[in-house]
Amino acid sequence: FLSLVAEFCCGFFVILILGNFWFLAVLYLLWLYLDWETPCAGGRRSQWVRSWTVWKYFREYFPIHLIKTSELNPNHNYLLGFHPHGVLVAGAFGNFCTDPTFKNLFPGLTPYLHIMPIWFGCPFFREYIMSAGMVSASKESVSYVLNNEGGGHASIIVIGGAEESLNAHPGSLTLNILKRKGFIKMALKHGAHLVPVFSFGENELFKQVANPKGSRLRNVQEKLQKIMGFALPLFHARGVFQYSFGLIPYRQPIHTVVGSPIPVKQNLNPTTEEIDQLHALYLQKLKKLFEEHKSNYGIPEHKSLIFE
């Protein structure tokens, strides 16, 4: 979805350069140079964009629901770990980049969805994603959000990243998380409370071409992901007037469950042991969140999360 919009914006920029409006392209490049650091400094959100009526229909299409299990005190800053990535990350976008769902459930908190820095290099597209509340996933960006002295900021990070999208098959419960500890270190350095978030139904929106680990396709996808910074899952779903093939996601409900916060005491120089200890606790709380809610959303009792 983001790729399609980005391609459209880049194509529009090329038209400006090749057409009679090249001077507008030059002015925009100047603006891009001067504004380059904004995605790492809290972005530039627009309540008008976040409140567009189209997002209401977007949420209702699946539909997307946000489930609150515990209070989040707005006097603190939080780092929300979002799982799984899926193909579209629809739950993260629908719940954290559009109003009014999140602010109604968690008043006083401002959500910031961190995405790959590469997206902010796309002309015009960067303005749109920033207006929706998206910011860079760089360390500088996360630090900026979590440094808010008065609290009230919530960083949302899709922990599995682009690599995890290659596991986004219907029924898949595999999360890329065992080696991902950077978010733990950031939480410790800023004293941000950790909150596990699991989005049931995220992997059911598309069917992906079989790509088991070790297969030729998976090897190519992983090499391209390392080179480009984002993955290229081969997926399909339904069309506009038929359900057999297309790129429109299936209408499958998404229930994004926000867990209870894990209190974190600020530690500017955490040791490896301290990071590992908090990481293990986070995995424990994430698994508990999943187990407590899986029966509500059609997950068989014998199935559990797989961490790799």
Coordinates of C-alpha atoms in Angstrom, one line a residue:
F1 CA 0.0 0.0 0.0
L2 CA 2.7 2.5 1.0
S3 CA 4.8 1.4 -2.0
L4 CA 1.9 2.2 -4.4
V5 CA 1.4 5.6 -3.0
A6 CA 5.1 6.3 -2.9
E7 CA 5.4 5.3 -6.6
F8 CA 2.6 7.6 -7.5
C9 CA 4.3 10.5 -5.6
C10 CA 7.7 9.8 -7.2
G11 CA 6.0 9.6 -10.6
F12 CA 4.4 13.0 -10.1
F13 CA 7.7 14.5 -9.1
V14 CA 9.3 13.1 -12.4
I15 CA 6.5 14.7 -14.4
L16 CA 7.3 18.1 -12.8
I17 CA 11.0 17.7 -13.7
L18 CA 10.3 16.6 -17.3
G19 CA 7.4 19.1 -17.9
N20 CA 7.2 22.8 -17.8
F21 CA 7.1 22.9 -14.0
W22 CA 10.8 22.0 -13.4
F23 CA 11.2 25.1 -11.3
L24 CA 8.6 23.7 -8.8
A25 CA 10.7 20.6 -8.6
V26 CA 13.8 22.7 -7.8
L27 CA 11.9 24.6 -5.1
Y28 CA 10.7 21.3 -3.6
L29 CA 14.2 19.9 -3.6
L30 CA 15.4 23.0 -1.7
W31 CA 12.5 22.4 0.8
L32 CA 13.5 18.8 1.1
Y33 CA 17.1 19.8 1.9
L34 CA 16.0 22.3 4.6
D35 CA 13.4 19.9 6.0
W36 CA 15.4 16.7 5.9
E37 CA 15.7 16.2 9.7
T38 CA 12.0 16.7 10.5
P39 CA 11.1 13.0 10.3
C40 CA 13.7 12.5 13.1
A41 CA 12.3 15.4 15.2
G42 CA 8.7 14.4 15.8
G43 CA 7.5 14.8 12.3
R44 CA 4.7 17.2 11.3
R45 CA 1.3 15.7 12.1
S46 CA -2.0 17.1 10.9
Q47 CA -5.2 16.5 12.8
W48 CA -7.0 17.4 9.6
V49 CA -5.3 14.5 7.6
R50 CA -5.7 12.1 10.5
S51 CA -9.4 12.8 10.7
W52 CA -10.2 12.3 7.0
T53 CA -13.5 10.5 6.5
V54 CA -11.8 7.9 4.2
W55 CA -10.0 6.5 7.3
K56 CA -13.3 5.7 8.9
Y57 CA -14.2 3.6 5.8
F58 CA -10.7 2.1 5.8
R59 CA -11.1 0.9 9.4
E60 CA -14.7 -0.4 8.8
Y61 CA -13.6 -2.3 5.7
F62 CA -11.9 -5.1 7.6
P63 CA -13.0 -3.9 10.3
I64 CA -10.1 -2.8 12.6
H65 CA -10.6 -2.7 16.3
L66 CA -8.3 -1.4 19.1
I67 CA -8.7 -3.3 22.4
K68 CA -7.5 -1.7 25.7
T69 CA -6.5 -4.1 28.5
S70 CA -5.0 -1.6 30.9
E71 CA -4.7 2.1 31.6
L72 CA -1.7 4.0 30.3
N73 CA -0.8 7.0 32.5
P74 CA -0.2 10.0 30.3
N75 CA 2.4 11.2 32.8
H76 CA 4.8 8.6 31.4
N77 CA 6.3 7.9 27.9
Y78 CA 5.7 4.5 26.4
L79 CA 7.3 2.3 23.8
L80 CA 4.7 0.0 22.2
G81 CA 6.0 -3.1 20.5
F82 CA 3.7 -4.0 17.6
H83 CA 3.4 -7.6 16.4
P84 CA 3.2 -9.1 13.8
H85 CA 4.3 -7.0 10.8
G86 CA 2.0 -8.7 8.3
V87 CA 2.1 -7.5 4.7
L88 CA 0.1 -4.3 5.1
V89 CA 0.6 -3.4 8.8
A90 CA -3.1 -2.3 8.6
G91 CA -3.7 -2.5 12.3
A92 CA -0.8 -0.2 13.1
F93 CA -1.9 2.3 10.5
G94 CA -5.6 2.2 11.2
N95 CA -5.2 2.5 15.0
F96 CA -2.3 4.8 15.4
C97 CA -2.3 7.0 12.3
T98 CA -6.0 7.9 12.2
D99 CA -8.3 9.5 14.7
P100 CA -10.2 9.2 17.0
T101 CA -9.8 5.6 18.2
F102 CA -6.5 5.8 20.0
K103 CA -7.0 9.2 21.7
N104 CA -10.5 8.1 22.9
L105 CA -9.1 5.0 24.6
F106 CA -5.8 6.6 25.8
P107 CA -6.5 10.3 26.4
G108 CA -3.4 12.4 26.9
L109 CA -1.1 10.2 24.8
T110 CA 0.2 11.1 21.4
P111 CA 1.1 8.1 19.2
Y112 CA 4.1 8.1 16.8
L113 CA 4.4 5.2 14.4
H114 CA 8.0 4.6 13.5
I115 CA 8.7 3.4 9.9
M116 CA 11.8 2.8 7.8
P117 CA 13.8 6.0 7.1
I118 CA 13.9 5.2 3.4
W119 CA 10.2 6.3 3.0
F120 CA 11.0 9.9 4.0
G121 CA 13.2 10.2 0.9
C122 CA 10.2 10.0 -1.4
P123 CA 9.1 13.4 -2.7
F124 CA 5.6 14.5 -1.5
F125 CA 5.0 11.1 0.0
R126 CA 7.1 12.1 3.0
E127 CA 4.7 15.0 3.6
Y128 CA 1.7 12.7 3.6
I129 CA 3.1 10.1 6.0
M130 CA 4.4 12.7 8.4
S131 CA 1.0 14.4 8.4
A132 CA -0.5 11.0 9.5
G133 CA 1.8 10.9 12.5
M134 CA 4.6 8.6 11.1
V135 CA 8.2 9.3 11.9
S136 CA 11.5 7.7 11.2
A137 CA 12.5 4.5 12.9
S138 CA 16.1 5.8 13.5
K139 CA 17.6 5.9 17.0
E140 CA 17.5 9.7 16.8
S141 CA 13.8 9.7 16.1
V142 CA 12.9 7.3 18.8
S143 CA 15.0 9.3 21.3
Y144 CA 13.3 12.5 20.3
V145 CA 9.9 11.1 20.9
L146 CA 10.8 9.4 24.2
N147 CA 12.7 12.4 25.5
N148 CA 9.5 14.3 26.2
E149 CA 9.9 15.4 29.9
G150 CA 6.2 15.8 30.6
G151 CA 5.4 12.3 29.3
G152 CA 2.4 11.7 27.1
H153 CA 4.3 10.3 24.1
A154 CA 3.9 6.8 22.7
S155 CA 6.5 5.3 20.2
I156 CA 5.0 2.5 18.2
I157 CA 7.7 0.2 16.7
V158 CA 6.9 -2.8 14.5
I159 CA 9.5 -5.0 16.1
G160 CA 9.8 -7.7 13.4
G161 CA 10.5 -5.1 10.7
A162 CA 10.4 -5.8 7.0
E163 CA 12.0 -9.2 7.4
E164 CA 9.0 -10.5 9.3
S165 CA 6.7 -9.6 6.4
L166 CA 8.1 -12.7 4.6
N167 CA 6.5 -14.8 7.3
A168 CA 3.1 -13.2 6.8
H169 CA 1.1 -16.2 5.7
P170 CA -2.4 -16.9 7.0
G171 CA -2.2 -18.8 10.3
S172 CA 1.5 -17.9 10.8
L173 CA 2.5 -17.0 14.4
T174 CA 6.2 -16.7 13.8
L175 CA 7.8 -13.5 15.1
N176 CA 11.3 -12.2 14.4
I177 CA 12.2 -11.0 17.8
L178 CA 14.9 -13.0 19.5
K179 CA 17.8 -10.9 18.1
R180 CA 15.9 -7.6 18.1
K181 CA 16.9 -5.9 21.3
G182 CA 17.5 -2.3 20.2
F183 CA 14.0 -1.3 21.3
I184 CA 14.7 -2.7 24.8
K185 CA 17.9 -0.6 25.0
M186 CA 16.0 2.5 24.0
A187 CA 13.3 1.9 26.6
L188 CA 16.0 1.6 29.3
K189 CA 17.9 4.7 28.2
H190 CA 14.8 6.8 28.3
G191 CA 12.9 5.1 31.1
A192 CA 10.0 4.5 28.7
H193 CA 7.5 1.9 29.9
L194 CA 7.3 -1.1 27.5
V195 CA 3.9 -2.2 26.2
P196 CA 3.4 -5.4 24.1
V197 CA 0.8 -5.1 21.3
F198 CA -0.5 -8.1 19.3
S199 CA -2.7 -7.6 16.3
F200 CA -4.9 -10.6 15.7
G201 CA -5.8 -11.1 12.0
E202 CA -2.8 -9.1 10.6
N203 CA -1.5 -12.1 8.7
E204 CA -4.9 -13.1 7.3
L205 CA -5.2 -10.1 4.9
F206 CA -3.2 -11.6 2.0
K207 CA -2.1 -15.0 0.6
Q208 CA 1.7 -15.1 0.0
V209 CA 3.5 -17.4 -2.4
A210 CA 5.1 -20.2 -0.5
N211 CA 8.6 -19.2 0.6
P212 CA 9.9 -21.5 3.3
K213 CA 13.3 -20.7 4.8
G214 CA 16.0 -22.2 2.6
S215 CA 13.9 -22.0 -0.6
R216 CA 15.3 -20.3 -3.7
L217 CA 12.6 -17.6 -3.5
R218 CA 13.2 -16.9 0.2
N219 CA 17.0 -16.6 -0.4
V220 CA 16.4 -14.1 -3.2
Q221 CA 13.9 -12.1 -1.0
E222 CA 16.3 -12.0 1.9
K223 CA 19.2 -10.8 -0.3
L224 CA 17.0 -8.1 -1.8
Q225 CA 15.8 -7.1 1.7
K226 CA 19.4 -6.6 2.8
I227 CA 20.3 -4.5 -0.2
M228 CA 17.2 -2.3 -0.4
G229 CA 16.2 -2.2 3.3
F230 CA 12.7 -3.4 2.7
A231 CA 11.2 -6.8 1.8
L232 CA 9.3 -7.8 -1.3
P233 CA 6.7 -10.5 -0.4
L234 CA 4.9 -11.9 -3.3
F235 CA 1.3 -11.7 -2.3
H236 CA -2.3 -11.6 -3.6
A237 CA -5.8 -11.3 -2.3
R238 CA -9.1 -10.2 -3.9
G239 CA -10.2 -7.9 -6.7
V240 CA -12.8 -5.2 -6.8
F241 CA -15.6 -7.3 -8.2
Q242 CA -14.3 -10.9 -7.6
Y243 CA -12.6 -12.7 -4.7
S244 CA -10.2 -15.0 -6.5
F245 CA -7.3 -12.7 -7.3
G246 CA -6.2 -9.1 -6.9
L247 CA -4.2 -6.8 -4.6
I248 CA -7.1 -5.6 -2.4
P249 CA -6.8 -7.2 1.1
Y250 CA -9.4 -9.7 2.2
R251 CA -12.1 -8.4 4.6
Q252 CA -10.8 -10.1 7.7
P253 CA -11.3 -8.5 11.1
I254 CA -8.2 -7.1 12.9
H255 CA -8.2 -6.9 16.6
T256 CA -5.2 -5.0 17.9
V257 CA -4.8 -5.7 21.6
V258 CA -2.7 -3.3 23.7
G259 CA -1.3 -5.1 26.8
S260 CA -0.3 -3.9 30.2
P261 CA 2.7 -1.7 30.6
I262 CA 6.0 -3.1 31.9
P263 CA 7.5 -0.4 34.2
V264 CA 11.0 0.6 33.1
K265 CA 13.5 2.5 35.3
Q266 CA 15.8 4.9 33.4
N267 CA 19.3 3.5 32.9
L268 CA 21.5 5.6 30.6
N269 CA 24.2 2.8 30.3
P270 CA 22.4 -0.5 30.5
T271 CA 24.6 -3.6 30.5
T272 CA 24.1 -6.6 28.1
E273 CA 22.7 -8.6 31.0
E274 CA 20.2 -5.9 31.9
I275 CA 19.0 -5.7 28.3
D276 CA 18.7 -9.4 28.0
Q277 CA 16.7 -9.6 31.3
L278 CA 14.2 -7.0 30.2
H279 CA 14.0 -8.6 26.8
A280 CA 13.1 -11.9 28.3
L281 CA 10.5 -10.3 30.5
Y282 CA 9.0 -8.6 27.4
L283 CA 8.8 -11.9 25.6
Q284 CA 7.1 -13.4 28.6
K285 CA 4.5 -10.6 28.7
L286 CA 3.9 -10.8 25.0
K287 CA 3.3 -14.5 25.1
K288 CA 0.9 -14.1 28.1
L289 CA -1.0 -11.4 26.2
F290 CA -1.4 -13.7 23.2
E291 CA -2.4 -16.7 25.3
E292 CA -5.1 -14.7 27.2
H293 CA -6.8 -13.4 24.1
K294 CA -6.2 -16.0 21.3
S295 CA -9.5 -17.9 22.0
N296 CA -11.4 -14.7 21.4
Y297 CA -10.1 -14.3 17.9
G298 CA -10.2 -17.8 16.4
I299 CA -6.8 -19.1 17.3
P300 CA -6.9 -22.8 18.2
E301 CA -5.9 -23.7 21.8
H302 CA -2.9 -25.8 20.7
K303 CA -1.3 -22.9 18.7
S304 CA 1.3 -20.6 20.3
L305 CA 3.7 -17.9 19.3
I306 CA 7.0 -18.9 17.7
F307 CA 10.0 -16.7 18.5
E308 CA 12.9 -16.7 16.1

